[in-house]
PDB file of C-alpha atoms in Angstrom:
ATOM      1  CA  UNK A 960     -17.308  26.261 -16.724  1.00 47.00           C
ATOM      2  CA  UNK A 961     -13.562  26.553 -17.248  1.00 49.00           C
ATOM      3  CA  UNK A 962     -11.557  29.104 -19.198  1.00 49.00           C
ATOM      4  CA  UNK A 963      -7.818  28.720 -19.678  1.00 54.00           C
ATOM      5  CA  UNK A 964      -4.947  31.157 -20.107  1.00 55.00           C
ATOM      6  CA  UNK A 965      -1.233  30.332 -20.392  1.00 52.00           C
ATOM      7  CA  UNK A 966       1.538  32.863 -19.760  1.00 54.00           C
ATOM      8  CA  UNK A 967       4.994  31.338 -20.059  1.00 55.00           C
ATOM      9  CA  UNK A 968       5.078  28.267 -17.821  1.00 54.00           C
ATOM     10  CA  UNK A 969       2.048  29.333 -15.765  1.00 54.00           C
ATOM     11  CA  UNK A 970      -1.458  28.128 -16.584  1.00 53.00           C
ATOM     12  CA  UNK A 971      -4.411  30.070 -15.186  1.00 54.00           C
ATOM     13  CA  UNK A 972      -7.915  28.689 -15.169  1.00 54.00           C
ATOM     14  CA  UNK A 973     -11.217  30.166 -14.044  1.00 53.00           C
ATOM     15  CA  UNK A 974     -14.048  27.933 -12.916  1.00 53.00           C
ATOM     16  CA  UNK A 975     -17.456  28.231 -11.314  1.00 48.00           C
ATOM     17  CA  UNK A 976     -18.134  25.120  -9.250  1.00 50.00           C
ATOM     18  CA  UNK A 977     -17.245  23.870  -5.752  1.00 49.00           C
ATOM     19  CA  UNK A 978     -13.875  22.189  -6.128  1.00 49.00           C
ATOM     20  CA  UNK A 979     -11.138  21.254  -3.673  1.00 46.00           C
ATOM     21  CA  UNK A 980      -7.846  22.418  -5.165  1.00 48.00           C
ATOM     22  CA  UNK A 981      -4.780  21.648  -3.032  1.00 46.00           C
ATOM     23  CA  UNK A 982      -6.386  22.911   0.189  1.00 38.00           C
ATOM     24  CA  UNK A 983      -8.133  25.850  -1.488  1.00 36.00           C
ATOM     25  CA  UNK A 984     -11.941  25.737  -1.707  1.00 35.00           C
ATOM     26  CA  UNK A 985     -13.626  27.392  -4.678  1.00 35.00           C
ATOM     27  CA  UNK A 986     -17.219  28.142  -3.705  1.00 34.00           C
ATOM     28  CA  UNK A 987     -20.167  27.595  -6.012  1.00 33.00           C
ATOM     29  CA  UNK A 988     -21.396  30.605  -7.984  1.00 31.00           C
ATOM     30  CA  UNK A 989     -18.171  32.503  -7.281  1.00 30.00           C
ATOM     31  CA  UNK A 990     -15.529  32.905  -9.942  1.00 27.00           C
ATOM     32  CA  UNK A 991     -12.050  32.505  -8.560  1.00 31.00           C
ATOM     33  CA  UNK A 992      -8.806  32.618 -10.506  1.00 31.00           C
ATOM     34  CA  UNK A 993      -6.332  29.983  -9.422  1.00 36.00           C
ATOM     35  CA  UNK A 994      -2.781  30.165 -10.719  1.00 36.00           C
ATOM     36  CA  UNK A 995      -0.159  27.506 -10.207  1.00 37.00           C
ATOM     37  CA  UNK A 996       3.199  27.078 -11.953  1.00 36.00           C
ATOM     38  CA  UNK A 997       3.818  23.967 -13.995  1.00 35.00           C
ATOM     39  CA  UNK A 998       7.161  22.429 -14.817  1.00 31.00           C
ATOM     40  CA  UNK A 999       6.408  22.027 -18.503  1.00 34.00           C
ATOM     41  CA  UNK A1000       3.954  23.184 -21.111  1.00 34.00           C
ATOM     42  CA  UNK A1001       0.595  21.487 -21.593  1.00 37.00           C
ATOM     43  CA  UNK A1002       1.830  19.859 -24.805  1.00 40.00           C
ATOM     44  CA  UNK A1003       3.713  16.947 -23.283  1.00 45.00           C
ATOM     45  CA  UNK A1004       6.624  15.458 -25.175  1.00 39.00           C
ATOM     46  CA  UNK A1005       6.186  11.782 -25.987  1.00 39.00           C
ATOM     47  CA  UNK A1006       9.782  11.241 -24.871  1.00 38.00           C
ATOM     48  CA  UNK A1007       9.395  12.819 -21.424  1.00 45.00           C
ATOM     49  CA  UNK A1008      11.760  11.266 -18.899  1.00 47.00           C
ATOM     50  CA  UNK A1009      10.186  12.227 -15.568  1.00 66.00           C
ATOM     51  CA  UNK A1010      10.732   9.413 -13.075  1.00 76.00           C
ATOM     52  CA  UNK A1011       7.780  10.217 -10.816  1.00 84.00           C
ATOM     53  CA  UNK A1012       4.339  11.735 -11.379  1.00 90.00           C
ATOM     54  CA  UNK A1013       4.175  15.362 -10.261  1.00 92.00           C
ATOM     55  CA  UNK A1014       0.563  16.392 -10.885  1.00 95.00           C
ATOM     56  CA  UNK A1015      -2.373  14.245  -9.859  1.00 96.00           C
ATOM     57  CA  UNK A1016      -6.159  14.092  -9.867  1.00 97.00           C
ATOM     58  CA  UNK A1017      -8.264  12.058  -7.430  1.00 97.00           C
ATOM     59  CA  UNK A1018     -12.002  11.518  -8.014  1.00 96.00           C
ATOM     60  CA  UNK A1019     -14.306   9.909  -5.431  1.00 96.00           C
ATOM     61  CA  UNK A1020     -17.846  10.482  -4.179  1.00 93.00           C
ATOM     62  CA  UNK A1021     -16.795   9.602  -0.618  1.00 94.00           C
ATOM     63  CA  UNK A1022     -16.001  12.584   1.615  1.00 94.00           C
ATOM     64  CA  UNK A1023     -13.700  10.418   3.737  1.00 95.00           C
ATOM     65  CA  UNK A1024     -11.791   9.196   0.688  1.00 95.00           C
ATOM     66  CA  UNK A1025     -11.438  12.748  -0.667  1.00 95.00           C
ATOM     67  CA  UNK A1026     -10.157  14.060   2.645  1.00 95.00           C
ATOM     68  CA  UNK A1027      -7.653  11.211   2.904  1.00 95.00           C
ATOM     69  CA  UNK A1028      -6.459  11.840  -0.654  1.00 95.00           C
ATOM     70  CA  UNK A1029      -6.091  15.587  -0.119  1.00 95.00           C
ATOM     71  CA  UNK A1030      -4.307  15.380   3.233  1.00 95.00           C
ATOM     72  CA  UNK A1031      -2.320  12.148   3.057  1.00 95.00           C
ATOM     73  CA  UNK A1032      -2.343  10.200  -0.224  1.00 95.00           C
ATOM     74  CA  UNK A1033      -1.397  12.969  -2.628  1.00 95.00           C
ATOM     75  CA  UNK A1034       1.036  15.060  -0.540  1.00 95.00           C
ATOM     76  CA  UNK A1035       2.611  12.444   1.739  1.00 94.00           C
ATOM     77  CA  UNK A1036       2.371   9.017   0.100  1.00 95.00           C
ATOM     78  CA  UNK A1037       2.638   9.975  -3.573  1.00 94.00           C
ATOM     79  CA  UNK A1038       4.432  13.276  -2.826  1.00 93.00           C
ATOM     80  CA  UNK A1039       2.647  15.187  -5.576  1.00 94.00           C
ATOM     81  CA  UNK A1040       3.740  18.737  -6.312  1.00 91.00           C
ATOM     82  CA  UNK A1041       0.223  19.699  -7.421  1.00 93.00           C
ATOM     83  CA  UNK A1042      -3.040  17.847  -7.129  1.00 94.00           C
ATOM     84  CA  UNK A1043      -6.793  18.287  -7.282  1.00 95.00           C
ATOM     85  CA  UNK A1044      -9.506  16.330  -5.488  1.00 96.00           C
ATOM     86  CA  UNK A1045     -12.941  16.072  -7.121  1.00 95.00           C
ATOM     87  CA  UNK A1046     -16.172  14.150  -6.698  1.00 93.00           C
ATOM     88  CA  UNK A1047     -18.311  16.048  -4.202  1.00 92.00           C
ATOM     89  CA  UNK A1048     -20.943  16.732  -6.875  1.00 88.00           C
ATOM     90  CA  UNK A1049     -21.787  15.447 -10.378  1.00 86.00           C
ATOM     91  CA  UNK A1050     -20.814  18.884 -11.694  1.00 87.00           C
ATOM     92  CA  UNK A1051     -17.259  18.257 -10.534  1.00 90.00           C
ATOM     93  CA  UNK A1052     -17.176  15.090 -12.622  1.00 90.00           C
ATOM     94  CA  UNK A1053     -18.045  17.200 -15.656  1.00 87.00           C
ATOM     95  CA  UNK A1054     -15.219  19.597 -14.757  1.00 89.00           C
ATOM     96  CA  UNK A1055     -12.673  16.814 -14.445  1.00 93.00           C
ATOM     97  CA  UNK A1056     -11.772  16.627 -18.142  1.00 93.00           C
ATOM     98  CA  UNK A1057     -11.021  20.330 -18.761  1.00 93.00           C
ATOM     99  CA  UNK A1058      -9.197  20.550 -15.451  1.00 94.00           C
ATOM    100  CA  UNK A1059      -7.112  17.451 -16.209  1.00 95.00           C
ATOM    101  CA  UNK A1060      -6.142  19.019 -19.524  1.00 94.00           C
ATOM    102  CA  UNK A1061      -5.414  22.375 -17.885  1.00 93.00           C
ATOM    103  CA  UNK A1062      -3.171  20.823 -15.244  1.00 93.00           C
ATOM    104  CA  UNK A1063      -1.566  18.346 -17.651  1.00 93.00           C
ATOM    105  CA  UNK A1064      -2.023  15.664 -15.008  1.00 95.00           C
ATOM    106  CA  UNK A1065       0.410  12.762 -14.791  1.00 96.00           C
ATOM    107  CA  UNK A1066      -1.874  10.421 -12.871  1.00 96.00           C
ATOM    108  CA  UNK A1067      -5.640  10.092 -12.422  1.00 97.00           C
ATOM    109  CA  UNK A1068      -7.130   7.927  -9.659  1.00 97.00           C
ATOM    110  CA  UNK A1069     -10.888   7.368 -10.039  1.00 97.00           C
ATOM    111  CA  UNK A1070     -13.427   5.557  -7.907  1.00 96.00           C
ATOM    112  CA  UNK A1071     -15.483   3.217 -10.084  1.00 95.00           C
ATOM    113  CA  UNK A1072     -18.873   3.799  -8.456  1.00 91.00           C
ATOM    114  CA  UNK A1073     -19.733   7.501  -8.277  1.00 91.00           C
ATOM    115  CA  UNK A1074     -23.193   7.642  -6.726  1.00 87.00           C
ATOM    116  CA  UNK A1075     -25.075  10.921  -6.226  1.00 83.00           C
ATOM    117  CA  UNK A1076     -28.534  12.012  -5.144  1.00 74.00           C
ATOM    118  CA  UNK A1077     -30.330  14.993  -6.609  1.00 66.00           C
ATOM    119  CA  UNK A1078     -33.721  16.670  -6.341  1.00 60.00           C
ATOM    120  CA  UNK A1079     -36.179  16.432  -9.231  1.00 59.00           C
ATOM    121  CA  UNK A1080     -38.675  19.297  -9.483  1.00 56.00           C
ATOM    122  CA  UNK A1081     -41.562  19.889  -9.053  1.00 57.00           C
ATOM    123  CA  UNK A1082     -42.182  17.113  -6.523  1.00 61.00           C
ATOM    124  CA  UNK A1083     -38.730  17.257  -4.915  1.00 61.00           C
ATOM    125  CA  UNK A1084     -38.329  13.521  -5.316  1.00 62.00           C
ATOM    126  CA  UNK A1085     -34.848  12.362  -4.373  1.00 59.00           C
ATOM    127  CA  UNK A1086     -33.373  10.195  -7.107  1.00 55.00           C
ATOM    128  CA  UNK A1087     -30.024   8.473  -7.484  1.00 57.00           C
ATOM    129  CA  UNK A1088     -27.543   9.275 -10.227  1.00 65.00           C
ATOM    130  CA  UNK A1089     -24.778   6.784 -10.902  1.00 64.00           C
ATOM    131  CA  UNK A1090     -21.672   7.414 -12.932  1.00 81.00           C
ATOM    132  CA  UNK A1091     -18.708   5.093 -13.255  1.00 91.00           C
ATOM    133  CA  UNK A1092     -14.996   5.710 -13.100  1.00 93.00           C
ATOM    134  CA  UNK A1093     -14.521   3.623 -16.224  1.00 94.00           C
ATOM    135  CA  UNK A1094     -16.870   5.975 -18.113  1.00 92.00           C
ATOM    136  CA  UNK A1095     -14.903   8.983 -16.874  1.00 94.00           C
ATOM    137  CA  UNK A1096     -11.632   7.274 -17.782  1.00 95.00           C
ATOM    138  CA  UNK A1097     -12.781   6.520 -21.327  1.00 94.00           C
ATOM    139  CA  UNK A1098     -14.077  10.075 -21.794  1.00 93.00           C
ATOM    140  CA  UNK A1099     -10.811  11.579 -20.574  1.00 95.00           C
ATOM    141  CA  UNK A1100      -8.783   9.476 -22.990  1.00 95.00           C
ATOM    142  CA  UNK A1101     -11.137  10.362 -25.836  1.00 94.00           C
ATOM    143  CA  UNK A1102     -10.697  14.077 -25.067  1.00 94.00           C
ATOM    144  CA  UNK A1103      -6.909  13.816 -25.032  1.00 94.00           C
ATOM    145  CA  UNK A1104      -5.955  13.457 -21.374  1.00 95.00           C
ATOM    146  CA  UNK A1105      -2.584  11.682 -21.414  1.00 94.00           C
ATOM    147  CA  UNK A1106      -2.028  10.203 -17.961  1.00 96.00           C
ATOM    148  CA  UNK A1107      -1.618   7.028 -15.947  1.00 96.00           C
ATOM    149  CA  UNK A1108      -5.213   5.972 -15.233  1.00 97.00           C
ATOM    150  CA  UNK A1109      -6.019   4.059 -12.054  1.00 97.00           C
ATOM    151  CA  UNK A1110      -9.494   2.797 -11.181  1.00 97.00           C
ATOM    152  CA  UNK A1111     -10.357   2.015  -7.544  1.00 96.00           C
ATOM    153  CA  UNK A1112     -13.129  -0.502  -7.018  1.00 95.00           C
ATOM    154  CA  UNK A1113     -14.490  -3.076  -4.633  1.00 92.00           C
ATOM    155  CA  UNK A1114     -15.595  -5.119  -7.639  1.00 91.00           C
ATOM    156  CA  UNK A1115     -12.636  -6.948  -9.148  1.00 91.00           C
ATOM    157  CA  UNK A1116     -14.108 -10.005 -10.845  1.00 92.00           C
ATOM    158  CA  UNK A1117     -12.667 -10.982 -14.215  1.00 92.00           C
ATOM    159  CA  UNK A1118     -15.567  -9.284 -16.012  1.00 94.00           C
ATOM    160  CA  UNK A1119     -15.138  -6.125 -13.957  1.00 94.00           C
ATOM    161  CA  UNK A1120     -11.394  -5.978 -14.587  1.00 94.00           C
ATOM    162  CA  UNK A1121     -11.920  -6.499 -18.320  1.00 94.00           C
ATOM    163  CA  UNK A1122     -14.373  -3.570 -18.313  1.00 95.00           C
ATOM    164  CA  UNK A1123     -11.837  -1.287 -16.599  1.00 95.00           C
ATOM    165  CA  UNK A1124      -9.096  -2.319 -19.022  1.00 94.00           C
ATOM    166  CA  UNK A1125     -11.365  -1.742 -22.017  1.00 95.00           C
ATOM    167  CA  UNK A1126     -12.043   1.777 -20.706  1.00 95.00           C
ATOM    168  CA  UNK A1127      -8.303   2.457 -20.743  1.00 95.00           C
ATOM    169  CA  UNK A1128      -7.256   1.902 -17.145  1.00 96.00           C
ATOM    170  CA  UNK A1129      -3.593   1.067 -16.648  1.00 96.00           C
ATOM    171  CA  UNK A1130      -3.897   0.074 -12.979  1.00 96.00           C
ATOM    172  CA  UNK A1131      -6.834  -1.481 -11.139  1.00 96.00           C
ATOM    173  CA  UNK A1132      -6.765  -0.940  -7.376  1.00 95.00           C
ATOM    174  CA  UNK A1133      -8.947  -3.074  -5.127  1.00 94.00           C
ATOM    175  CA  UNK A1134     -10.270  -0.985  -2.228  1.00 91.00           C
ATOM    176  CA  UNK A1135      -8.846  -3.518   0.204  1.00 91.00           C
ATOM    177  CA  UNK A1136      -5.326  -2.778  -1.089  1.00 93.00           C
ATOM    178  CA  UNK A1137      -3.319  -0.766   1.443  1.00 91.00           C
ATOM    179  CA  UNK A1138      -3.128   2.907   0.482  1.00 88.00           C
ATOM    180  CA  UNK A1139       0.241   3.133   2.226  1.00 88.00           C
ATOM    181  CA  UNK A1140       1.647   0.680  -0.321  1.00 92.00           C
ATOM    182  CA  UNK A1141       0.388   2.511  -3.408  1.00 92.00           C
ATOM    183  CA  UNK A1142       3.498   4.596  -4.077  1.00 93.00           C
ATOM    184  CA  UNK A1143       5.775   1.861  -5.452  1.00 93.00           C
ATOM    185  CA  UNK A1144       3.346   0.232  -7.946  1.00 93.00           C
ATOM    186  CA  UNK A1145       2.049   3.628  -9.108  1.00 94.00           C
ATOM    187  CA  UNK A1146       5.574   4.989  -9.601  1.00 94.00           C
ATOM    188  CA  UNK A1147       6.563   1.771 -11.401  1.00 93.00           C
ATOM    189  CA  UNK A1148       3.468   2.088 -13.569  1.00 93.00           C
ATOM    190  CA  UNK A1149       4.269   5.709 -14.386  1.00 94.00           C
ATOM    191  CA  UNK A1150       7.817   4.816 -15.444  1.00 92.00           C
ATOM    192  CA  UNK A1151       6.474   1.940 -17.563  1.00 91.00           C
ATOM    193  CA  UNK A1152       4.044   4.330 -19.251  1.00 92.00           C
ATOM    194  CA  UNK A1153       6.904   6.746 -19.967  1.00 90.00           C
ATOM    195  CA  UNK A1154       8.867   3.893 -21.524  1.00 89.00           C
ATOM    196  CA  UNK A1155       5.904   2.897 -23.690  1.00 88.00           C
ATOM    197  CA  UNK A1156       5.551   6.495 -24.903  1.00 84.00           C
ATOM    198  CA  UNK A1157       9.227   6.498 -25.825  1.00 85.00           C
ATOM    199  CA  UNK A1158       8.883   3.186 -27.661  1.00 84.00           C
ATOM    200  CA  UNK A1159       5.844   4.412 -29.589  1.00 82.00           C
ATOM    201  CA  UNK A1160       7.693   7.587 -30.560  1.00 83.00           C
ATOM    202  CA  UNK A1161      10.517   5.497 -32.029  1.00 81.00           C
ATOM    203  CA  UNK A1162       8.171   2.871 -33.538  1.00 81.00           C
ATOM    204  CA  UNK A1163       9.589   0.152 -31.281  1.00 77.00           C
ATOM    205  CA  UNK A1164       6.435  -0.499 -29.261  1.00 73.00           C
ATOM    206  CA  UNK A1165       4.902  -3.957 -28.985  1.00 75.00           C
ATOM    207  CA  UNK A1166       1.722  -4.580 -27.001  1.00 73.00           C
ATOM    208  CA  UNK A1167       3.034  -8.057 -26.177  1.00 71.00           C
ATOM    209  CA  UNK A1168       5.688  -6.517 -23.918  1.00 77.00           C
ATOM    210  CA  UNK A1169       3.349  -4.023 -22.227  1.00 83.00           C
ATOM    211  CA  UNK A1170       3.550  -3.775 -18.437  1.00 85.00           C
ATOM    212  CA  UNK A1171      -0.189  -3.151 -18.278  1.00 89.00           C
ATOM    213  CA  UNK A1172      -2.630  -3.790 -16.837  1.00 88.00           C
ATOM    214  CA  UNK A1173      -1.285  -3.779 -13.279  1.00 91.00           C
ATOM    215  CA  UNK A1174      -3.669  -5.390 -10.784  1.00 93.00           C
ATOM    216  CA  UNK A1175      -3.454  -4.437  -7.097  1.00 92.00           C
ATOM    217  CA  UNK A1176      -5.985  -6.826  -5.625  1.00 83.00           C
ATOM    218  CA  UNK A1177      -4.797  -7.717  -2.130  1.00 70.00           C
TER     219      UNK A1177
END
């Protein structure tokens, strides 16, 4: 559960789920207020001219991937000012949309296959629960999250890529693609998205000249 409060240029949000927030752990069943300044209000101007993404969200069910994102990818490779890493539990997936809106994220990187196990009472049978990054991406866009969407996947066949694009992904990242080389294409993609927003605002946009999708498959 998330509740939001904005005072000037500071957004405060209260949540009750285990979430990794920029090296701060919010424990389950404990309400913790986290405040972080933002450089602009949640209502983003369609003519914003930021050259690089500043606030990011990374979603993955892999503990190794989340740790890498929190310690290296977000702060050192992409040089984010603020970021959040989610995906430890299915509940965090549900929190991703309100938190993305609260943070006004610039970029969202989502693993395609989000696989979880859970206990089903009364027999305590362990079942598998699968969610997809493309589903999360589509839901975020539907709810008004305005960001550069990147889907990470080991499945990059033509049918798979078409599914990611249909969900709204701007960039498709094959898991074999070097994480150390992500900065340039993601920054280029962010600038291209800013340009498209500007073109749409002035009614000069044409889908035929779109820079997307960007495929990082090697």
